[in-house]
Coordinates of C-alpha atoms and ligand atoms in Angstrom, one line a residue:
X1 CA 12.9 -18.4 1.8
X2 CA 16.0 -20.1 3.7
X3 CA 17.1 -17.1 5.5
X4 CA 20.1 -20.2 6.2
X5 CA 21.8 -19.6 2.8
X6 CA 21.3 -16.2 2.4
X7 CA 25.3 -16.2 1.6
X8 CA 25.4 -17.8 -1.4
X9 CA 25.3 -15.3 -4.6
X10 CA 21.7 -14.9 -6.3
X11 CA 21.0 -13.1 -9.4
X12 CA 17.9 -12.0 -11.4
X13 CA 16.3 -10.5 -14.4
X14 CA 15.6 -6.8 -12.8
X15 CA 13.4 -5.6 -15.5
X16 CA 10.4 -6.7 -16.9
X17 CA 10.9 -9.5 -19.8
X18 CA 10.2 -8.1 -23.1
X19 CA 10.9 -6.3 -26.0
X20 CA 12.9 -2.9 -25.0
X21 CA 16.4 -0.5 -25.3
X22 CA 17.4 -1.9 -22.1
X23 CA 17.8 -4.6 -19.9
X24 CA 19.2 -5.3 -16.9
X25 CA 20.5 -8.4 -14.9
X26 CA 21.8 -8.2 -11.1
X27 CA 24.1 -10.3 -9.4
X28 CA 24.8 -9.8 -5.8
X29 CA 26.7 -12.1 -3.3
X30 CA 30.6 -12.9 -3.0
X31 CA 31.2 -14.4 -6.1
X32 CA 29.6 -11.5 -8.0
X33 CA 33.2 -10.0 -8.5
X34 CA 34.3 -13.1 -10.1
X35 CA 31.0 -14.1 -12.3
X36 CA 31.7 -10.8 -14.1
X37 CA 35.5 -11.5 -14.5
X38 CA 34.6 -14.7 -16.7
X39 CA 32.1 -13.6 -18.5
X40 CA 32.9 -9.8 -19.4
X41 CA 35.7 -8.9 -22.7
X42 CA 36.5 -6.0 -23.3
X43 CA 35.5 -4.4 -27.0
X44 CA 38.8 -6.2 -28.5
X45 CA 37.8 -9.5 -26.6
X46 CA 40.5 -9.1 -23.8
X47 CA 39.3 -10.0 -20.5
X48 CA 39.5 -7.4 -18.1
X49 CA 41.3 -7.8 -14.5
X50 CA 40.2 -4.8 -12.6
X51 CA 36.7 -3.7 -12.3
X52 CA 36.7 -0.5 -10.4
X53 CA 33.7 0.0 -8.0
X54 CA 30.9 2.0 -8.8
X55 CA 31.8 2.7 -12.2
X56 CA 30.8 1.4 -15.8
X57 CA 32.5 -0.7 -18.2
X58 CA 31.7 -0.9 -21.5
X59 CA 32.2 -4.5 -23.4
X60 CA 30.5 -7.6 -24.0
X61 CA 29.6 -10.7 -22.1
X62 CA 30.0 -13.5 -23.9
X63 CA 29.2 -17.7 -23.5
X64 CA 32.4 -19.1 -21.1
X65 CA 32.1 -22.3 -22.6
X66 CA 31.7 -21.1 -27.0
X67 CA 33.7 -18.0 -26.2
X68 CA 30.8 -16.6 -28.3
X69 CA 29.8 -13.1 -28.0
X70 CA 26.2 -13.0 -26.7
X71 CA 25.3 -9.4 -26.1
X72 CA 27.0 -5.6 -25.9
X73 CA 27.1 -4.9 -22.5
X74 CA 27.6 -1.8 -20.0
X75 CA 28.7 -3.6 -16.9
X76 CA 29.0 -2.0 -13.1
X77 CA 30.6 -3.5 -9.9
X78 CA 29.6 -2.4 -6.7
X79 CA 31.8 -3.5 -3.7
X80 CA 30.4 -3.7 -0.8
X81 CA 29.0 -2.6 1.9
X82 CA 27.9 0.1 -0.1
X83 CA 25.6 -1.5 -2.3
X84 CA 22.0 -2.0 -2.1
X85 CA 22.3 -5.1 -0.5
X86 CA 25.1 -4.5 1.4
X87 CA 27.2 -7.4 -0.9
X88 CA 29.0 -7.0 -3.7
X89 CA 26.4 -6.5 -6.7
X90 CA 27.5 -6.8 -10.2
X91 CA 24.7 -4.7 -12.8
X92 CA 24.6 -5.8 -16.4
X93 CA 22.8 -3.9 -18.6
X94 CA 22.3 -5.3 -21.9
X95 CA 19.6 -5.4 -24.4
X96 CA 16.0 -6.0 -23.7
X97 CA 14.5 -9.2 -25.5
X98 CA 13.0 -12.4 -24.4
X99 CA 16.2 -14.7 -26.0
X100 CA 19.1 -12.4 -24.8
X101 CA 17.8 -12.0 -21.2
X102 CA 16.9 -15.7 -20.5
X103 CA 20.5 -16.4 -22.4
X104 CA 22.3 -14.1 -19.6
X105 CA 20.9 -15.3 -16.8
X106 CA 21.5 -19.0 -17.8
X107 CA 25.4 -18.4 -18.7
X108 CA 25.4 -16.1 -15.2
X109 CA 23.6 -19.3 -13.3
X110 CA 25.6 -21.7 -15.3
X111 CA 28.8 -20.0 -13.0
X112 CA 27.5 -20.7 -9.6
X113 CA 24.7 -18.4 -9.0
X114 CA 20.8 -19.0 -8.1
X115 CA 18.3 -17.1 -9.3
X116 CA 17.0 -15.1 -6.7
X117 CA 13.3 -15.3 -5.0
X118 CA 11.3 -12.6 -5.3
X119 CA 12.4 -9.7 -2.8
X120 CA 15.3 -11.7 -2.2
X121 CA 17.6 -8.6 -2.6
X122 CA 15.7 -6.2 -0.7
X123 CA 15.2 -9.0 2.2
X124 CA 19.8 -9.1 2.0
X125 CA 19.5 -5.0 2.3
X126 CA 17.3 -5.5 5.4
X127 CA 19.3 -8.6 6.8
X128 CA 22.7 -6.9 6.0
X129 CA 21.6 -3.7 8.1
X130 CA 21.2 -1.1 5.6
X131 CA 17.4 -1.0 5.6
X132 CA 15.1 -1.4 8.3
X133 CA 12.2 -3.9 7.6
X134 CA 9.7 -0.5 7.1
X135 CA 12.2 0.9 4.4
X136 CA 11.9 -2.4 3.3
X137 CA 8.7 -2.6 2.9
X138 CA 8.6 0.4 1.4
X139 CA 10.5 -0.2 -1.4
X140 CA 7.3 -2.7 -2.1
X141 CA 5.1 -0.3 -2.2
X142 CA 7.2 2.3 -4.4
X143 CA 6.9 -0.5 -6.5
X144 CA 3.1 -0.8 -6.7
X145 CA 2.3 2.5 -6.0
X146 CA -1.0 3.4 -7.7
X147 CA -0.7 7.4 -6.8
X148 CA 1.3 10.2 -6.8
X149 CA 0.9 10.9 -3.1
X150 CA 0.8 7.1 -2.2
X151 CA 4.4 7.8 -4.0
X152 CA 5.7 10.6 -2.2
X153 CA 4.4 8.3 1.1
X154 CA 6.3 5.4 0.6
X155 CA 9.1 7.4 -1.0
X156 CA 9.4 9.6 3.1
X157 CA 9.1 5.8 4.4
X158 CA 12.3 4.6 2.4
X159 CA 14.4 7.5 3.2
X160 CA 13.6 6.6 6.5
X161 CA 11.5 9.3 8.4
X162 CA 9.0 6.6 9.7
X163 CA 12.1 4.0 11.0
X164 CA 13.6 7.6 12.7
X165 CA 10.5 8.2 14.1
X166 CA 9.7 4.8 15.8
X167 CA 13.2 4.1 17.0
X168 CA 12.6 7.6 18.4
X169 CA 9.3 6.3 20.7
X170 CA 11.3 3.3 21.2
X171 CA 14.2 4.9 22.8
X172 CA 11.7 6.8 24.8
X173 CA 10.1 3.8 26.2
X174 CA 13.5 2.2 26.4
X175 CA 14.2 4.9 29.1
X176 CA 11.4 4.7 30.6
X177 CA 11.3 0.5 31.0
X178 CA 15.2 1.1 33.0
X179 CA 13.9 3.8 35.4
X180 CA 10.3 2.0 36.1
X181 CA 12.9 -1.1 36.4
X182 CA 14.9 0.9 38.8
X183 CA 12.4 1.7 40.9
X184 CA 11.1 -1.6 40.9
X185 CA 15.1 -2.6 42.4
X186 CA 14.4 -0.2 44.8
X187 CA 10.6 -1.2 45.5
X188 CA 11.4 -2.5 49.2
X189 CA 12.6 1.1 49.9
X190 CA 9.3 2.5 48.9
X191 CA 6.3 3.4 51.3
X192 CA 3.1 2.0 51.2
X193 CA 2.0 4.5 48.8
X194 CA 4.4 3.5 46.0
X195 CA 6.4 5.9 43.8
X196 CA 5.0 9.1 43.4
X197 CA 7.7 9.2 40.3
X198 CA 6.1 7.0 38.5
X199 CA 3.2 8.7 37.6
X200 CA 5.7 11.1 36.2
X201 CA 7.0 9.0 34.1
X202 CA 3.8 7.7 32.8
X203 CA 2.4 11.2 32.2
X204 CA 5.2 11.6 29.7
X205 CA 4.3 8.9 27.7
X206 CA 0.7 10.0 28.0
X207 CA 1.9 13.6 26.8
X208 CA 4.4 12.8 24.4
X209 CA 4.0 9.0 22.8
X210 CA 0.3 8.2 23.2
X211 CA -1.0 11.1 21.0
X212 CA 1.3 10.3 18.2
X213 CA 0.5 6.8 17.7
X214 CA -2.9 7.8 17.7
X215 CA -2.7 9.8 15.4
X216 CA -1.3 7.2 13.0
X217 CA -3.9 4.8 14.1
X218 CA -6.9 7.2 13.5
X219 CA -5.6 8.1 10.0
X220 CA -5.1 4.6 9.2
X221 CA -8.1 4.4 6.5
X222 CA -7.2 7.6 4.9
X223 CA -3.6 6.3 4.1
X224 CA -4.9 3.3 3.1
X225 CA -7.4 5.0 0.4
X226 CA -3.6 6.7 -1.0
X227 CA -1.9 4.0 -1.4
X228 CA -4.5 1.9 -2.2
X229 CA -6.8 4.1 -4.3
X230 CA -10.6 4.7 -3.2
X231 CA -12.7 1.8 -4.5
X232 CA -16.0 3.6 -5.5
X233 CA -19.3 1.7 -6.3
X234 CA -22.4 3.0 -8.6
X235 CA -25.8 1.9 -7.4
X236 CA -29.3 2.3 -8.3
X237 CA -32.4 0.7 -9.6
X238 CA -32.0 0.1 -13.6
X239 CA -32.3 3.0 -16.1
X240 CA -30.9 5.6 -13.3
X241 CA -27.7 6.3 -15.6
X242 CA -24.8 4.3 -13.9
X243 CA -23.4 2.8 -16.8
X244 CA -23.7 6.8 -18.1
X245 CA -22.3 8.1 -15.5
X246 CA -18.8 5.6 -15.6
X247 CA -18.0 6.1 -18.7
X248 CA -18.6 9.5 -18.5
X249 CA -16.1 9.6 -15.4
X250 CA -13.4 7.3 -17.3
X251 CA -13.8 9.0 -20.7
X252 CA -14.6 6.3 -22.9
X253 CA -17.5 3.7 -23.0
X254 CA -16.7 1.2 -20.8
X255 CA -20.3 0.5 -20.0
X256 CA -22.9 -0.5 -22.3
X257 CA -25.8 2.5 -22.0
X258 CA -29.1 1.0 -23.2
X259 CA -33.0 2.3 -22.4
X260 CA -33.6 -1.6 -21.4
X261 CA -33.5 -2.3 -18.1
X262 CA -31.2 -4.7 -16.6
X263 CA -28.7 -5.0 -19.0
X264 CA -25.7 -4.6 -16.6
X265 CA -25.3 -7.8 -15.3
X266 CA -22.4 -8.0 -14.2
X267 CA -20.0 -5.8 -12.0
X268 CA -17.7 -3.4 -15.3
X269 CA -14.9 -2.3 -13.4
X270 CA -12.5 0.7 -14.5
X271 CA -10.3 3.5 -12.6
X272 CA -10.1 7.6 -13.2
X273 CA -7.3 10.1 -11.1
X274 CA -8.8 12.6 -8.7
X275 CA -5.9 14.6 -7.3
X276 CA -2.9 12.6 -8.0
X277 CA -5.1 9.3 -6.2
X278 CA -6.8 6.5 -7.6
X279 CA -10.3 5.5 -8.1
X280 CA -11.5 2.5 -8.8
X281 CA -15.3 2.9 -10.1
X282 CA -17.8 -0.4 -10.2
X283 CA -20.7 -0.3 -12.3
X284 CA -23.2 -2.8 -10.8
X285 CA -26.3 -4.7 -11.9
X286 CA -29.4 -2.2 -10.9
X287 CA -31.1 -3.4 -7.8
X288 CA -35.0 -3.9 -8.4
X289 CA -37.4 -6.5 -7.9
X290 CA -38.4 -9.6 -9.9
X291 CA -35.3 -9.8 -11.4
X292 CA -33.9 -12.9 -13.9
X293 CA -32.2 -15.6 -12.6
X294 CA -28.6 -13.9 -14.4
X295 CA -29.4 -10.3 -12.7
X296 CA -30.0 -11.9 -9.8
X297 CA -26.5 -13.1 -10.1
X298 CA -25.7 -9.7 -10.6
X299 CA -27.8 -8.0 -7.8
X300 CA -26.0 -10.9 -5.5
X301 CA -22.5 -9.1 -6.7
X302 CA -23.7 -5.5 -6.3
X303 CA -24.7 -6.3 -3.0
X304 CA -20.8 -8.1 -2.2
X305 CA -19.3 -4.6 -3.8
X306 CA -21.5 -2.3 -1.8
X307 CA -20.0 -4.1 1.3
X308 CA -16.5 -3.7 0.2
X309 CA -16.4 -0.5 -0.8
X310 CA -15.4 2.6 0.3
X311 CA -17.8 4.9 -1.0
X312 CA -21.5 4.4 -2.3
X313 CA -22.5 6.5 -5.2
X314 CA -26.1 6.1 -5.3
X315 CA -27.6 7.2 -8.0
X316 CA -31.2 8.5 -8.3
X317 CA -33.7 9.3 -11.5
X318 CA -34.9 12.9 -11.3
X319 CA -36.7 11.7 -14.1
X320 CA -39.3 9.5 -12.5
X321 CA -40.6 8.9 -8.8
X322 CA -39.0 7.7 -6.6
X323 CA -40.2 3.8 -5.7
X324 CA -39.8 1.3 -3.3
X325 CA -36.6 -0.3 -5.3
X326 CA -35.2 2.9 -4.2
X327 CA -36.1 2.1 -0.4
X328 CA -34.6 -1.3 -0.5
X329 CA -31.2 0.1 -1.9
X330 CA -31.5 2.9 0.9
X331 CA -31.8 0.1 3.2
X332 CA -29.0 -2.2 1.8
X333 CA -26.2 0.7 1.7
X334 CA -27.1 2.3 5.2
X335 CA -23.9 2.3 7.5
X336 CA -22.0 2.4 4.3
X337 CA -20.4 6.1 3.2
X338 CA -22.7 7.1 0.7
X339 CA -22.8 10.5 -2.1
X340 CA -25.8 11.0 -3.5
X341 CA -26.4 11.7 -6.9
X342 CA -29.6 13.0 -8.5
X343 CA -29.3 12.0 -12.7
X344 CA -30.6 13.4 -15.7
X345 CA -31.7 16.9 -14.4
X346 CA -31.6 17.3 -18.1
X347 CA -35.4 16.6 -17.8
X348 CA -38.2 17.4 -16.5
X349 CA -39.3 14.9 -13.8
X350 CA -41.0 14.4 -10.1
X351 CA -37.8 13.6 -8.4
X352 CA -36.4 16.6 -6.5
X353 CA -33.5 16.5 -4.3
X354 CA -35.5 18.2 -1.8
X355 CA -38.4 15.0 -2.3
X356 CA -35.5 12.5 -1.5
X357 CA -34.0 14.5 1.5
X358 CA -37.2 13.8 2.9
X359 CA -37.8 10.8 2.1
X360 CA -34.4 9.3 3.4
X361 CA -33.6 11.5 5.8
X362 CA -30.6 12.6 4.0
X363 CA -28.0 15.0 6.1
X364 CA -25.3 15.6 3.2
X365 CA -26.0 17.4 0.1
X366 CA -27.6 15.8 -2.9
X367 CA -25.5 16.2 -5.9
X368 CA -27.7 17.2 -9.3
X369 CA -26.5 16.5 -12.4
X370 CA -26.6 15.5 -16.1
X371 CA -24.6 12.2 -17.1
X372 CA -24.6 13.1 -20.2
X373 CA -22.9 16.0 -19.9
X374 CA -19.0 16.1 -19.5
X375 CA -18.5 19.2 -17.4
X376 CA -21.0 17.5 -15.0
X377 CA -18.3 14.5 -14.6
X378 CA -15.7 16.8 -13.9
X379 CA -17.7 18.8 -11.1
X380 CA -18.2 15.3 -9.6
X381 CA -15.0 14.8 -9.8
X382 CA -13.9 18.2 -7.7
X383 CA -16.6 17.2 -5.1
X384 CA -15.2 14.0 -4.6
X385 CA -11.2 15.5 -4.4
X386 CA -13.1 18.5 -2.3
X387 CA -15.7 16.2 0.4
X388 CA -14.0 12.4 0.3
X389 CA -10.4 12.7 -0.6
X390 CA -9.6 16.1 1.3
X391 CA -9.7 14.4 4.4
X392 CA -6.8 11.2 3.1
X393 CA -4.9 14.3 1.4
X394 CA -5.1 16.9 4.0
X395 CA -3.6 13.5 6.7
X396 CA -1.0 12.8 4.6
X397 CA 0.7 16.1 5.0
X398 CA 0.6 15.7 8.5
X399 CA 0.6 12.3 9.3
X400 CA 2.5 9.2 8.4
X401 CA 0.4 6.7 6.0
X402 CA 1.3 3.0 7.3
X403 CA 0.4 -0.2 5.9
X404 CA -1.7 -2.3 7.5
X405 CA 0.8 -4.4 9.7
X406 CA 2.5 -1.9 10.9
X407 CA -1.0 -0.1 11.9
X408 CA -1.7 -3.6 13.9
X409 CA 1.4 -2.4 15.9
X410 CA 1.1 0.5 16.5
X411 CA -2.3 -0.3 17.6
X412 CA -1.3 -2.9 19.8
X413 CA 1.6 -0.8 21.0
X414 CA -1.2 1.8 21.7
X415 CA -3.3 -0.6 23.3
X416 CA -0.2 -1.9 25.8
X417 CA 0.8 2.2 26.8
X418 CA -3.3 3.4 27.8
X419 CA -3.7 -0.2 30.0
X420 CA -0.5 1.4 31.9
X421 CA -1.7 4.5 32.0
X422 CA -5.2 3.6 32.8
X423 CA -4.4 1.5 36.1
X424 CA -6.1 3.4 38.8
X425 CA -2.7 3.1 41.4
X426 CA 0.5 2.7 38.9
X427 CA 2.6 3.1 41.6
X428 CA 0.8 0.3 43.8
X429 CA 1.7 -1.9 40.3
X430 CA 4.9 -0.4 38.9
X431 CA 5.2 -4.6 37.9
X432 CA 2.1 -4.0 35.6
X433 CA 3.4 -0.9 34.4
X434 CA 6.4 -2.3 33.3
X435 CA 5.2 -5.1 31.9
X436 CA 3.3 -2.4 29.5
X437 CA 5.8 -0.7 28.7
X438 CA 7.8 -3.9 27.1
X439 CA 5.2 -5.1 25.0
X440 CA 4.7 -1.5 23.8
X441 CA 7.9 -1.4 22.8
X442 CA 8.5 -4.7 21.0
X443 CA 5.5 -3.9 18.8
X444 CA 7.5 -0.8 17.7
X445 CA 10.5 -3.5 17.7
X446 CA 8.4 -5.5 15.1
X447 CA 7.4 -2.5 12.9
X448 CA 11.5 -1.9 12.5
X449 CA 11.7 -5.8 12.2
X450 CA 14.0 -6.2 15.0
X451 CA 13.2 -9.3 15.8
X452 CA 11.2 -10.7 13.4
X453 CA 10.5 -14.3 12.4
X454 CA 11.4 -16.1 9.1
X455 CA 7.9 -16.3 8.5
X456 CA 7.2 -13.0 8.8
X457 CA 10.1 -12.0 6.6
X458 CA 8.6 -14.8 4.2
X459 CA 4.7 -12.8 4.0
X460 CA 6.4 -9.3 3.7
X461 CA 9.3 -10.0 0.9
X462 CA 6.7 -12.4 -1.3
X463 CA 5.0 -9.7 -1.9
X464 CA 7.8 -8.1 -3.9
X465 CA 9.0 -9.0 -7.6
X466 CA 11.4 -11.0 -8.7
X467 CA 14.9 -9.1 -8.9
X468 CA 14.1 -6.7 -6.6
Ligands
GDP1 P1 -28.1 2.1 -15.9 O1 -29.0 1.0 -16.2 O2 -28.4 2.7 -14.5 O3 -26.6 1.7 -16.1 O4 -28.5 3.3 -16.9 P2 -27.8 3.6 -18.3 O5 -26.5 4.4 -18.1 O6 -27.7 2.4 -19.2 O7 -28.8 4.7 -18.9 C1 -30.2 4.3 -19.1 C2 -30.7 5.3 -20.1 O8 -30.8 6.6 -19.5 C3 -29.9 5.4 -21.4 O9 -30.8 5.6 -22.5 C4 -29.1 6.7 -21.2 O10 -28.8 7.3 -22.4 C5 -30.1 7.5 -20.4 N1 -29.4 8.5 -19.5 C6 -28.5 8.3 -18.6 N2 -28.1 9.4 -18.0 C7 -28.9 10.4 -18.5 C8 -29.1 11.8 -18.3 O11 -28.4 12.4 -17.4 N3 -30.0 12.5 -19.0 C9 -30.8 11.8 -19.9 N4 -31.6 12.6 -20.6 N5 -30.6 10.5 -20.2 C10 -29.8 9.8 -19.5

């Protein structure tokens, strides 16, 4: 995107194309005022000469060139600066249909404007001041939120209370970059020894700016599993009941459940809510030996989705003894986060948990249950809100979840402040140390988009949708 002609006026189809009561077309830019001044008649058909800000007007918008009426219309001007993006931004709301929405935009375009890229209007918020680029990026992931706390997340980011709290550390370091630099003025004055103040100095970052960043660092996965969701595969060898056991945690069959082996051959994909948060549940192709040249296919795929995800469910038979394809999946999904699950305790069988604590060497309980059985499901279900999503829930009351570039920051920024306060002699290098100190502080420039790069404004604002 040409950050270059960012002042000509764009517009954009702000809610999804289709059949619905409403629909809405922005304009924002200088000429916005003026688009809606041709187009928009009152009900009589009188054109209207004052539009006042912030309020709406009732009419129609109709073709400039046919004078035809094209759609009833509630119509808002915003003057700027006090607009989303900081221009003036025109709001149309008309009806939702593929023919009248496409037909507003075209008369809109045919009067000057260009249809916006996608997170072209949030990418004018950010340019024109009024967001900083992680309120921006927020609004991104309101957008695609896939849970109720990845929500309220992104919703403390957008009103700010992230932005507040770097430009807080920044501010800090800011400080402390002029007095190290003042001492450094003053560095001929000093005694061999160097500047006892300077250890001072660094102490306070180490006291007050260190832990918090690592704190956001180390909770950096248990964000990521809010807003992202937890990605969850099932394994086992065939017959253990994972194809059971999805649909029984989605509610419906979304698996086929057969008594011949290997008919999962492919990775069946679906999603259930544990405590407001996502999971995303893979049913895999059982792992055994001697499979045929399609399961193999699908062993090779179980295998890519153990490595991906971020919890195992492995899935044992109480129903008959263990073997050695339940050794070679013990081998394949060690390192990973792994629950086990001991199926169809519904029978009688040789398979205790006891026998496969043994066996494996397992440390965390074994969970027993029935996949048939839909209470079963839902005790699963607590133990996975109570042992694997505690932890992301529990963080995200007292932590800030960040997205993975600004994580990179702060990592780096991290990274920059222990070097400084590792050197053995800071006050033999106060050079060193301020050196740190600045490149510290234009990671947490980066996270507020201070100075960032067109191509880096390019990655972040693709991401968004068009119109917004
Ligand atoms: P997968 O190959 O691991 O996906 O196993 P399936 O879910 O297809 O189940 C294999 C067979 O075991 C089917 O006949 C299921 O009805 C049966 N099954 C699954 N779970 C249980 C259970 O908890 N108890 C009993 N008795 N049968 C089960």
């Amino acid at each position: 995107m040409d950050i270059a002609c960012r002042r000509d006026t764009i517009c954009a189809i702000a809610t999804p194309i289709g059949i619905g009561g409403i629909g809405i077309l922005k304009i924002s830019g200088a000429d916005a005022l003026r688009i809606l001044r041709t187009l928009f008649v009152t009900r009589t058909g009188k054109p209207r000469s004052s539009f006042p800000s912030h309020r709406l007007c009732h009419g129609w918008i109709r073709d400039p060139k046919t004078l035809e009426p094209v759609d009833e219309v509630l119509a808002s001007y915003m003057a700027a600066p006090r607009t989303y993006t900081g221009e003036d931004v025109v709001e149309i709301n008309c009806h939702s249909g593929y023919a009248v929405l496409n037909r507003m935009l075209e008369i809109v375009v045919s009067q000057g404007a260009r249809v916006a890229e996608p997170g072209e209007f949030t990418q004018r918020a950010f340019l024109s001041g009024r967001l900083d680029l992680s309120q921006a990026e927020a609004v991104a992931d309101i957008i695609h939120s896939r849970s109720q706390e990845a929500l309220k997340q992104a919703g403390r980011h957008l009103r700010g209370d992230f932005g507040r709290e770097v430009s807080r550390w920044r501010e800090h370091l800011m400080e402390l970059e002029a007095q190290v630099e003042a001492h450094l003025d003053f560095a001929e004055d000093l005694s061999e020894e160097g500047d006892p103040a300077l250890a001072g100095l660094l102490s306070r970052v180490e006291t007050q700016v260190i832990p918090a960043l690592e704190r956001i660092v180390s909770h950096y996965e248990e964000g990521r599993v809010l807003r992202e969701g937890l990605s969850m595969v099932l394994v086992g060898k065939p017959n253990v009941g994972k194809s059971s056991l999805l649909n029984a945690l989605v509610g419906r069959d979304r698996a086929i459940v057969t008594a011949m082996e290997g008919t999962t051959r492919d990775v069946v994909e679906d999603s259930f809510w544990v405590a407001g948060v996502e999971v995303r549940v893979l049913d895999t192709a059982g792992i055994r030996q001697k499979p045929d040249a399609i399961e193999s296919m699908g062993i090779e795929r179980t295998l890519r989705s153990v490595d991906e995800a971020d919890l195992v469910l492995w899935i044992l038979d109480h129903s008959r003894p263990l073997t050695e394809d339940d050794d070679r999946i013990h081998e394949r999904i060690s390192g990973k986060r792994v629950l086990v699950v001991l199926n169809k305790m519904d029978r009688c069988g040789p398979t205790t948990a006891q026998a496969a604590r043994t066996r494996y060497g397992l440390e965390g309980d074994v969970v027993e249950l029935c996949a048939l059985r839909p209470e079963d499901a839902q005790r699963l279900k607590k133990i996975l809100q109570d042992r694997v999503l505690k932890e992301a829930l529990l963080s995200a009351e007292s932590t800030f979840a960040v997205n993975r570039r600004q994580r990179d920051c702060l990592a780096r920024a991290l990274e920059a402040l222990q070097r400084a306060c590792a050197l053995p002699d800071p006050e033999a290098w106060p050079e060193l140390v301020s050196e740190e100190l600045r490149a510290a502080r234009k990671e947490l420039d980066a996270i507020l988009g201070l100075e960032a790069d067109e191509e880096l404004l390019d990655r972040i604002f693709s991401r968004f949708c068009i119109g917004k």
